Short mmCIF file of C-alpha atoms and ligand atoms in Angstrom, two decimals:
data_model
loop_
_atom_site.label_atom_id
_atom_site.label_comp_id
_atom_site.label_asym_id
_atom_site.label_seq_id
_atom_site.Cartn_x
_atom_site.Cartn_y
_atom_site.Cartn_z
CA UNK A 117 26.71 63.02 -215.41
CA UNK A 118 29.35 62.46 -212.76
CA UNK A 119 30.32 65.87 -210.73
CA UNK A 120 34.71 66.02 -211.23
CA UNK A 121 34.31 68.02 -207.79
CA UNK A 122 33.61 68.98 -204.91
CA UNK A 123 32.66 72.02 -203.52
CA UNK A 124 33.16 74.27 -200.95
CA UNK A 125 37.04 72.92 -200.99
CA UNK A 126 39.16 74.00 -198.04
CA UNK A 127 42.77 74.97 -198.87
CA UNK A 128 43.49 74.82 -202.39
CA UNK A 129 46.80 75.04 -203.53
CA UNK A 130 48.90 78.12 -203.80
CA UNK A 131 49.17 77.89 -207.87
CA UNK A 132 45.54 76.51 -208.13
CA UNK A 133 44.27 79.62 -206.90
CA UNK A 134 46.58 81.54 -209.03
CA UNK A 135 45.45 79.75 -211.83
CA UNK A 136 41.48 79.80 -211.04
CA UNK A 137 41.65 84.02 -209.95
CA UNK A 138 43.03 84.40 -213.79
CA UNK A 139 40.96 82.15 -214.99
CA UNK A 140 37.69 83.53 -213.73
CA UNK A 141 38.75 87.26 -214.79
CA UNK A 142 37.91 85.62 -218.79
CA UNK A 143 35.15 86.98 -220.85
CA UNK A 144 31.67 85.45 -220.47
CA UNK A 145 28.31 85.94 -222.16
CA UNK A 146 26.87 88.92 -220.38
CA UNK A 147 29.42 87.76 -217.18
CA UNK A 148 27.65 84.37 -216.49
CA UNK A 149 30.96 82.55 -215.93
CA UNK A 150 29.71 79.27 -217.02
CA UNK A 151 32.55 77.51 -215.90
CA UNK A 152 34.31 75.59 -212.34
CA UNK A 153 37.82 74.83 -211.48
CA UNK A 154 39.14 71.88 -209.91
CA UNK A 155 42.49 71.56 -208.39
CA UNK A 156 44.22 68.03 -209.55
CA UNK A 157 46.02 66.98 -206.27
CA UNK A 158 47.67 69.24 -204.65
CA UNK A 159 48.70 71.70 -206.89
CA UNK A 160 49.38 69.07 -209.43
CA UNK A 161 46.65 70.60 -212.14
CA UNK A 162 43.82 72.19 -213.13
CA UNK A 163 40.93 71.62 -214.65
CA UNK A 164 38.14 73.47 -216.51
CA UNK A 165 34.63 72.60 -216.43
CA UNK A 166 31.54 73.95 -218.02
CA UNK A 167 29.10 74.78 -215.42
CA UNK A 168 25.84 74.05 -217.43
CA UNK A 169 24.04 75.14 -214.82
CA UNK A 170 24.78 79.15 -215.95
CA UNK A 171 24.36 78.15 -219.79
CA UNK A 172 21.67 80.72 -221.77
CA UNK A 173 19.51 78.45 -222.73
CA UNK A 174 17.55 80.90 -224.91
CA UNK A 175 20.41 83.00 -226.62
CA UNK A 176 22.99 79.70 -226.10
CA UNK A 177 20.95 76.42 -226.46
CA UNK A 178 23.96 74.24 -228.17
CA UNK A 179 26.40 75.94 -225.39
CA UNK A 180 28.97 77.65 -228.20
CA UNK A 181 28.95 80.67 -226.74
CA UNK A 182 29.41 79.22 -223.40
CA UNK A 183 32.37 76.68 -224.41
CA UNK A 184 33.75 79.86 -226.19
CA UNK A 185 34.11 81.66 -223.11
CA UNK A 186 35.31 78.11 -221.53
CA UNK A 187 38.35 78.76 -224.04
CA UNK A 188 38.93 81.82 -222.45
CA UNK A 189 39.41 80.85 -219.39
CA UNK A 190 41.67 77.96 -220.47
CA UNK A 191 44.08 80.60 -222.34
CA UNK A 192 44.00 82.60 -218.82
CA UNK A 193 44.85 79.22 -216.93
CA UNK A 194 47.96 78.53 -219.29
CA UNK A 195 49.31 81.93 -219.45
CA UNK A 196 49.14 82.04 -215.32
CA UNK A 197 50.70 78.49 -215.44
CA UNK A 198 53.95 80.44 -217.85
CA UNK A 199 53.77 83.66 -215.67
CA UNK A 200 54.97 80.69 -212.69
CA UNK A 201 57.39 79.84 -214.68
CA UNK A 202 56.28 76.47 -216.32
CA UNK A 203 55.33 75.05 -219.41
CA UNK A 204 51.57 74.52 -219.55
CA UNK A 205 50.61 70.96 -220.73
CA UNK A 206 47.10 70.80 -222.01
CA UNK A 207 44.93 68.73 -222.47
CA UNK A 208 41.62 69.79 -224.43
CA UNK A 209 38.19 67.32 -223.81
CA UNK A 210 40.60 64.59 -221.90
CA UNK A 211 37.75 62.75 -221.02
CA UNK A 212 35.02 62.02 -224.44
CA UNK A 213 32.51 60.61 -222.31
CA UNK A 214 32.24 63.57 -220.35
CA UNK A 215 31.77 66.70 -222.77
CA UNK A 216 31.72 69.44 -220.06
CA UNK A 217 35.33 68.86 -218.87
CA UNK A 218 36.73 71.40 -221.36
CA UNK A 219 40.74 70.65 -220.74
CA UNK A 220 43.37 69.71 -218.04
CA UNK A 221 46.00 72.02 -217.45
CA UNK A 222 49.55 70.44 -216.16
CA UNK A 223 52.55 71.68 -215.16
CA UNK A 224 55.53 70.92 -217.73
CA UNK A 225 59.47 72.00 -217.40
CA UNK A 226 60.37 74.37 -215.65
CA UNK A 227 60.93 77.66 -218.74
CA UNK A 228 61.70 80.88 -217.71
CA UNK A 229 58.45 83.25 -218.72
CA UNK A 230 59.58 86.07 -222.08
CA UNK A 231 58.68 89.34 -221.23
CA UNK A 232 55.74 89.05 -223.99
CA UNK A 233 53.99 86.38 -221.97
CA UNK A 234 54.29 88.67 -219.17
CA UNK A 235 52.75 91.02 -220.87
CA UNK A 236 49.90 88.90 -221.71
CA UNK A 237 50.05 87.51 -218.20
CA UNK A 238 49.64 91.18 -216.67
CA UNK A 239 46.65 91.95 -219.21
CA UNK A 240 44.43 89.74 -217.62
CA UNK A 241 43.26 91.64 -214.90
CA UNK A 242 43.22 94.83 -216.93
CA UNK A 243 41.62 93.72 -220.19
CA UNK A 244 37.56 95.06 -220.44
CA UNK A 245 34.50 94.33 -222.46
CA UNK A 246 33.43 98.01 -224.04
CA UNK A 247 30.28 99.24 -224.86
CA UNK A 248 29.93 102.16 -226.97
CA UNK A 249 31.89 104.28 -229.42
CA UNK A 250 35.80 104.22 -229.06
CA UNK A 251 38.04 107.34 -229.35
CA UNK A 252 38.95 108.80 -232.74
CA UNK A 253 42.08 107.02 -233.77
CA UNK A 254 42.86 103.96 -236.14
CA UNK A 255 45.04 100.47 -235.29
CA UNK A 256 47.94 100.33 -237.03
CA UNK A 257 49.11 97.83 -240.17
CA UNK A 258 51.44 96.22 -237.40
CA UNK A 259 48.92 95.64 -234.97
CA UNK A 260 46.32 94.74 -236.99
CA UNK A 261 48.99 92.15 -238.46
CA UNK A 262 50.02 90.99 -235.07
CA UNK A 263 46.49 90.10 -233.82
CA UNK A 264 46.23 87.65 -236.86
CA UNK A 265 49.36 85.87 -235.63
CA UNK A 266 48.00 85.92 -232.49
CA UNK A 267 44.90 84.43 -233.45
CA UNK A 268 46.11 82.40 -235.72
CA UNK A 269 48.65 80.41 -233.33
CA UNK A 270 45.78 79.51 -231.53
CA UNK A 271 44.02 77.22 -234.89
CA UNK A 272 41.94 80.30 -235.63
CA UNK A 273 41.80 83.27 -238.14
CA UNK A 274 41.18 87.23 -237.10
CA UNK A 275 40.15 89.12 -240.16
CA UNK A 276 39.28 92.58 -240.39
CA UNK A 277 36.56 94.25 -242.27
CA UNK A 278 37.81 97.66 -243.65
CA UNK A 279 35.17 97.73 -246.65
CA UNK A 280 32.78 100.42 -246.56
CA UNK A 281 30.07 97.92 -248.42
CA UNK A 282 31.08 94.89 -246.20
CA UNK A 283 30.59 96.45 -243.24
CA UNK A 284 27.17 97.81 -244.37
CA UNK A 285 26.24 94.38 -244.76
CA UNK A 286 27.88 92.82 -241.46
CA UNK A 287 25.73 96.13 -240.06
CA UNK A 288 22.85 94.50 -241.16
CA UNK A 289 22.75 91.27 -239.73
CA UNK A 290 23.95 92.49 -236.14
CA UNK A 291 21.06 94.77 -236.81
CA UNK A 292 18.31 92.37 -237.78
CA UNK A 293 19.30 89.78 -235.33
CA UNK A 294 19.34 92.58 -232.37
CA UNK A 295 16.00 93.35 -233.59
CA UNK A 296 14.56 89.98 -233.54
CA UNK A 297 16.43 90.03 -229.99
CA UNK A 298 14.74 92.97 -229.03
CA UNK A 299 11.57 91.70 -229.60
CA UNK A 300 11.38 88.27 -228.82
CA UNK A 301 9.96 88.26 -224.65
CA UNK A 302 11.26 85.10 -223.65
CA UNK A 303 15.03 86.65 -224.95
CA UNK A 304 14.49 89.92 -223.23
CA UNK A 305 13.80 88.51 -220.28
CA UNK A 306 16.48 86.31 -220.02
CA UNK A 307 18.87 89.14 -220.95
CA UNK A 308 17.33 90.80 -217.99
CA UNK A 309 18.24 88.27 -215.67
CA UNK A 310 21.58 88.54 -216.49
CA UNK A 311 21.53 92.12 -215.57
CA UNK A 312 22.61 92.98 -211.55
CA UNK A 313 25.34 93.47 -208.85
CA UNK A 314 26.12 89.91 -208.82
CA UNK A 315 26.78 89.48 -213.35
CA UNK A 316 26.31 92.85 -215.37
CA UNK A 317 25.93 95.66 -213.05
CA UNK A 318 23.71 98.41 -214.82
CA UNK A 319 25.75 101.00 -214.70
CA UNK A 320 28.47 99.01 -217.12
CA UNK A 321 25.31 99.11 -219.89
CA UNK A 322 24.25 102.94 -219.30
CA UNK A 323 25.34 104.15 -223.02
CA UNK A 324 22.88 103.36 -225.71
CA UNK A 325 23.11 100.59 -227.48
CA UNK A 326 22.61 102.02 -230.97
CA UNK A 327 25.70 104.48 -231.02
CA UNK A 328 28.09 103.10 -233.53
CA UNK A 329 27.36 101.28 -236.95
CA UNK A 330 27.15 97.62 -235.05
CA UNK A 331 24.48 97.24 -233.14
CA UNK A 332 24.72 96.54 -229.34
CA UNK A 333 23.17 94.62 -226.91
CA UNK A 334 20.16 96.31 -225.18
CA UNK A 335 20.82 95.33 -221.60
CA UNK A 336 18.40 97.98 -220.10
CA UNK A 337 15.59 98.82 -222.99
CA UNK A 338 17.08 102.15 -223.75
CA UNK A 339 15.68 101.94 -227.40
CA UNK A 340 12.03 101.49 -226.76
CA UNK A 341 12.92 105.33 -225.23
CA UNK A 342 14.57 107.05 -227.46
CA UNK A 343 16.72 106.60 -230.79
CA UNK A 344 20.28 107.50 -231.98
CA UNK A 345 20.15 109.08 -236.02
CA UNK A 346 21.64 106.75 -238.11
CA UNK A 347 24.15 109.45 -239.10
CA UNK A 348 25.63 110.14 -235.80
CA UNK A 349 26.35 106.20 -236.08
CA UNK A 350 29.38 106.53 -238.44
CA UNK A 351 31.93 107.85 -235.70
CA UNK A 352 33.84 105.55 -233.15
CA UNK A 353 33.02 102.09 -234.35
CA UNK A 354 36.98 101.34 -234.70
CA UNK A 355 38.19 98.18 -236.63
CA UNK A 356 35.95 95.56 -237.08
CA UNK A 357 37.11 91.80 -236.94
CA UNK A 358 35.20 88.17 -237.36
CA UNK A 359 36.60 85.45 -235.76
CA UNK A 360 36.49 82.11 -237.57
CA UNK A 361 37.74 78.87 -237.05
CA UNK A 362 37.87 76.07 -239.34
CA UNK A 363 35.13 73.53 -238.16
CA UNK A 364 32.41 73.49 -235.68
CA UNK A 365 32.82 71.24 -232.70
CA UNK A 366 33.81 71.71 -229.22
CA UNK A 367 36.83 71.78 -230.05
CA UNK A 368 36.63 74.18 -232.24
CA UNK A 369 35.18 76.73 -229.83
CA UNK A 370 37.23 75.89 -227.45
CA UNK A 371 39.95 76.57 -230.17
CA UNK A 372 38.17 79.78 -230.79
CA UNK A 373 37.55 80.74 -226.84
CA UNK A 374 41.50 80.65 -226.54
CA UNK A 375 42.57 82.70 -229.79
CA UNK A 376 40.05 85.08 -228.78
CA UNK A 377 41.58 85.98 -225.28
CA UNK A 378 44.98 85.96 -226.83
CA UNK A 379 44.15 88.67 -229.21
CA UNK A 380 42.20 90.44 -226.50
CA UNK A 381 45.22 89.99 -223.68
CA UNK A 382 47.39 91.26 -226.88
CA UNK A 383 45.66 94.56 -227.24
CA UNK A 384 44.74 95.33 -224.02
CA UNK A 385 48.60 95.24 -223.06
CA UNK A 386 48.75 97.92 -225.64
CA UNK A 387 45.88 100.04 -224.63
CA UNK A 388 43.20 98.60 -227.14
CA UNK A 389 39.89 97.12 -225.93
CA UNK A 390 37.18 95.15 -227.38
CA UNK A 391 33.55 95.51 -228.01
CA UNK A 392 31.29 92.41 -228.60
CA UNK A 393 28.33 91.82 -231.25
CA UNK A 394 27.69 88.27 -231.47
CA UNK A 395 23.95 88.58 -231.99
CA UNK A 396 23.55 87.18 -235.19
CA UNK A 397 26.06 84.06 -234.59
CA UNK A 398 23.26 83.52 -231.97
CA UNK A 399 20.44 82.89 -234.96
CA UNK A 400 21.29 80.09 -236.87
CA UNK A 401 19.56 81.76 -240.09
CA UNK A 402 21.98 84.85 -240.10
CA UNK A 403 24.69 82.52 -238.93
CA UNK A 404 24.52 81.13 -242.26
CA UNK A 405 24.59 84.23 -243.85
CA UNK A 406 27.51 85.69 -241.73
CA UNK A 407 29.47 82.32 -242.87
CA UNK A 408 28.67 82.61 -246.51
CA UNK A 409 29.77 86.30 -247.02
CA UNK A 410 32.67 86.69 -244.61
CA UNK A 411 34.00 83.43 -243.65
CA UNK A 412 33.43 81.32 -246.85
CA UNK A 413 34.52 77.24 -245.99
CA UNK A 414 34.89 78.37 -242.43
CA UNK A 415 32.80 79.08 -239.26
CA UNK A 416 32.23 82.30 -237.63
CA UNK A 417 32.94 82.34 -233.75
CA UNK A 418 33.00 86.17 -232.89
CA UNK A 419 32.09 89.40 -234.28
CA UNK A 420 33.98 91.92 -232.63
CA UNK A 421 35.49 95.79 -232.16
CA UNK A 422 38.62 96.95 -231.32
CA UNK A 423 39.70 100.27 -230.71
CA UNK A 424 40.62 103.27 -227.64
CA UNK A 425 38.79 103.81 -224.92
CA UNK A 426 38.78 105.62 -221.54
CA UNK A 427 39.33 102.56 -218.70
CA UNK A 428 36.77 101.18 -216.96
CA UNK A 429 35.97 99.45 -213.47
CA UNK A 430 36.33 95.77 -213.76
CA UNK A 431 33.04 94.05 -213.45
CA UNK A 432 32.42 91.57 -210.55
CA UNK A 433 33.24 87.66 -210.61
CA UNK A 434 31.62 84.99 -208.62
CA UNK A 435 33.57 84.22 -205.58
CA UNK A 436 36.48 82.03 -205.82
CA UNK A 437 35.65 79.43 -202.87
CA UNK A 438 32.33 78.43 -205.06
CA UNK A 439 34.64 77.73 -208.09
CA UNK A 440 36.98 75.92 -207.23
CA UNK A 441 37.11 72.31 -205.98
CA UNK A 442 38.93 69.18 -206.00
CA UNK A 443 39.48 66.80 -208.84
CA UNK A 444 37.20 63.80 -207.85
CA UNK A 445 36.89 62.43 -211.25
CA UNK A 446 38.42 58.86 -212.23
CA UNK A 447 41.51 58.54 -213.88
CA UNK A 448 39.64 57.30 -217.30
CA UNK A 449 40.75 59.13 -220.17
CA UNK A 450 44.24 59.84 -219.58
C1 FMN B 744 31.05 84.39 -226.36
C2 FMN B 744 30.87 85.80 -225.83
C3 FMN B 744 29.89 86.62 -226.36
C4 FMN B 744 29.73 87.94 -225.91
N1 FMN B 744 28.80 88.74 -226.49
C5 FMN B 744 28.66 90.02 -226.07
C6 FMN B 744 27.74 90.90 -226.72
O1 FMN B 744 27.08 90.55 -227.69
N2 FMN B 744 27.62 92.16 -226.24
C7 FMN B 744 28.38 92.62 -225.19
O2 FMN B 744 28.25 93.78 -224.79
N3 FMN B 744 29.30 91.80 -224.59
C8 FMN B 744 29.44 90.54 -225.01
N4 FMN B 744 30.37 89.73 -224.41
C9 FMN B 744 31.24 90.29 -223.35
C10 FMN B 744 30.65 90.08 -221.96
O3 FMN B 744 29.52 90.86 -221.76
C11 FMN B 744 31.75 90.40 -220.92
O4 FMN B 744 32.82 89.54 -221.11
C12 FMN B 744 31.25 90.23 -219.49
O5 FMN B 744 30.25 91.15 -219.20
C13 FMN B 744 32.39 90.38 -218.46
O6 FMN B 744 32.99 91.65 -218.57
P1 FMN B 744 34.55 91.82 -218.90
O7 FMN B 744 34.78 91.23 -220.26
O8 FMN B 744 34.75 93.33 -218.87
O9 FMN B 744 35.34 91.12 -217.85
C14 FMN B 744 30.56 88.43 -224.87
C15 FMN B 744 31.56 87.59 -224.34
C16 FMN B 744 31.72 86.30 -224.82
C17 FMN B 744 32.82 85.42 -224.26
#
């Protein structure tokens, strides 16, 4: 496959490195940042790659979760492109032969940014994966509505799960795929691995991951040491959401990768956060089952919390000058 860049670059644009800083503060599965940045020109675009190098090739063989968190990135690129003042022109898989060059980001007319895309635009270096329970407290109606729009401009539906018997069974597949998760060698280790200074720093795993009714990842093997009663479960789950989207391609999670960071921008410029349980998207099996009994005709992208939480420190990011290079790639495809 031909490389679109070239790194170490020396002097990137001014905006390029704008755009690649908020890009690289996205989401990522356990913070591999499976992604590079290329600088069209100078300071004519951007682009997004996938960096397959960082994919998970035991928990992410087919590279959804990765091209998910791709999306991400992407929505941070375009709202950094508004907060400059511009309209961002996208262009999503531009080249067909070349599947890991997500989307090119261009600079359109000049349009004032709203003050809600500034909001969004300041969220990105405060929004936070949590781990845990969230304070006592519900979402409102409104916001609960508003995150659907949200998700929903982006080709992709956010829908809660307030039933008591629904969530009992959503429960139960995080819970059996974390299981099989937790017991599978070749997966624990490569969770491990993700674990450090330089991706998931230990101390940002430290709770248990058996606190609330979902499931959570067990970065450090807390529960081969000791167990949480099921009862004391039942407090500070929050609101519980699955993200779908309406087919399956890369596309599709790249649709699903931007609606997701535009609901999670959304909240966190009102003081909500997210939690993440996407181990049973991660089994095909209980995929299936996810799909049939909560998003019927669709496919599920994300299983995720949302509540209040006390801040906390931003986890690291690989270092800009080994992201970001030069466009190298032919013009083929525009
Ligand atoms: C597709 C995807 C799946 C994720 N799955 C989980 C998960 O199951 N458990 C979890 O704790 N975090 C999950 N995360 C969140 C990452 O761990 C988090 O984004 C990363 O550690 C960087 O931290 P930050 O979000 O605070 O910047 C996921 C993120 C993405 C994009």
């Amino acid at each position: 496959m031909t490389t679109a860049y070239r790194i170490p670059y020396r002097n990137p644009g001014h905006a390029a490195l704008h755009l690649a800083r908020a890009a690289s503060l996205a989401p990522s599965p356990h913070n591999v940042q499976p992604w590079l940045f290329a600088e069209v020109g100078h300071d004519r675009g951007f682009e997004v790659h996938a960096d397959t190098g960082r994919r998970l090739l035991l928990t992410d063989p087919g590279g959804r979760e990765a091209t998910i968190a791709g999306g991400a990135a992407l929505f941070n690129a375009r709202t950094a492109v508004r907060q400059l003042g511009f309209r961002a022109v996208v262009d999503v898989l531009p080249v067909p032969r070349r599947p890991d060059f997500l989307a090119r980001v261009g600079f359109g007319a000049h349009a004032p940014v709203t003050r809600p895309e500034a909001r969004m635009a300041w969220a990105i270096g405060h929004r936070r994966t949590h781990r845990g329970r969230f304070a006592p407290g519900r979402l409102s109606e409104s916001l609960l509505d508003d995150l659907s729009v949200q998700a929903r401009a982006e080709g992709a539906e956010l829908q809660p799960v307030h039933d008591a018997d629904r969530l009992e069974l959503l429960a139960e597949l995080v819970r059996t795929a974390e299981d099989r998760h937790r017991t599978d060698h070749g997966h624990a280790a490569e969770l491990a691995r993700c674990v450090g200074p330089w991706g998931l720093p230990a101390e940002a795993c430290l709770g248990h991951p058996d606190l609330t009714v979902l499931a959570g990842r067990d970065y450090l093997g807390l529960a081969h040491r000791y167990t949480v009663p099921v009862r004391s479960r039942r407090v500070g789950t929050g609101t519980v959401f699955v993200l779908s989207t309406p087919g399956d391609g890369r596309a599709d999670w790249l649709r699903a990768g931007q609606a997701l960071q535009r609901v999670l921008l959304y909240a966190a410029a009102r003081d909500v956060v997210a939690a993440f349980h996407t181990q049973p998207l991660e089994l095909p099996a209980l995929r299936a089952e996810v799909r049939t009994w909560f998003t019927p005709g669709r496919f599920p992208q994300m299983l995720l919390r949302l509540g209040h939480a006390a801040p906390t420190p931003r986890l690291p990011r690989r270092p800009l000058d080994g992201l970001l290079g030069h466009e190298s790639a032919p013009a083929s495809g525009r």
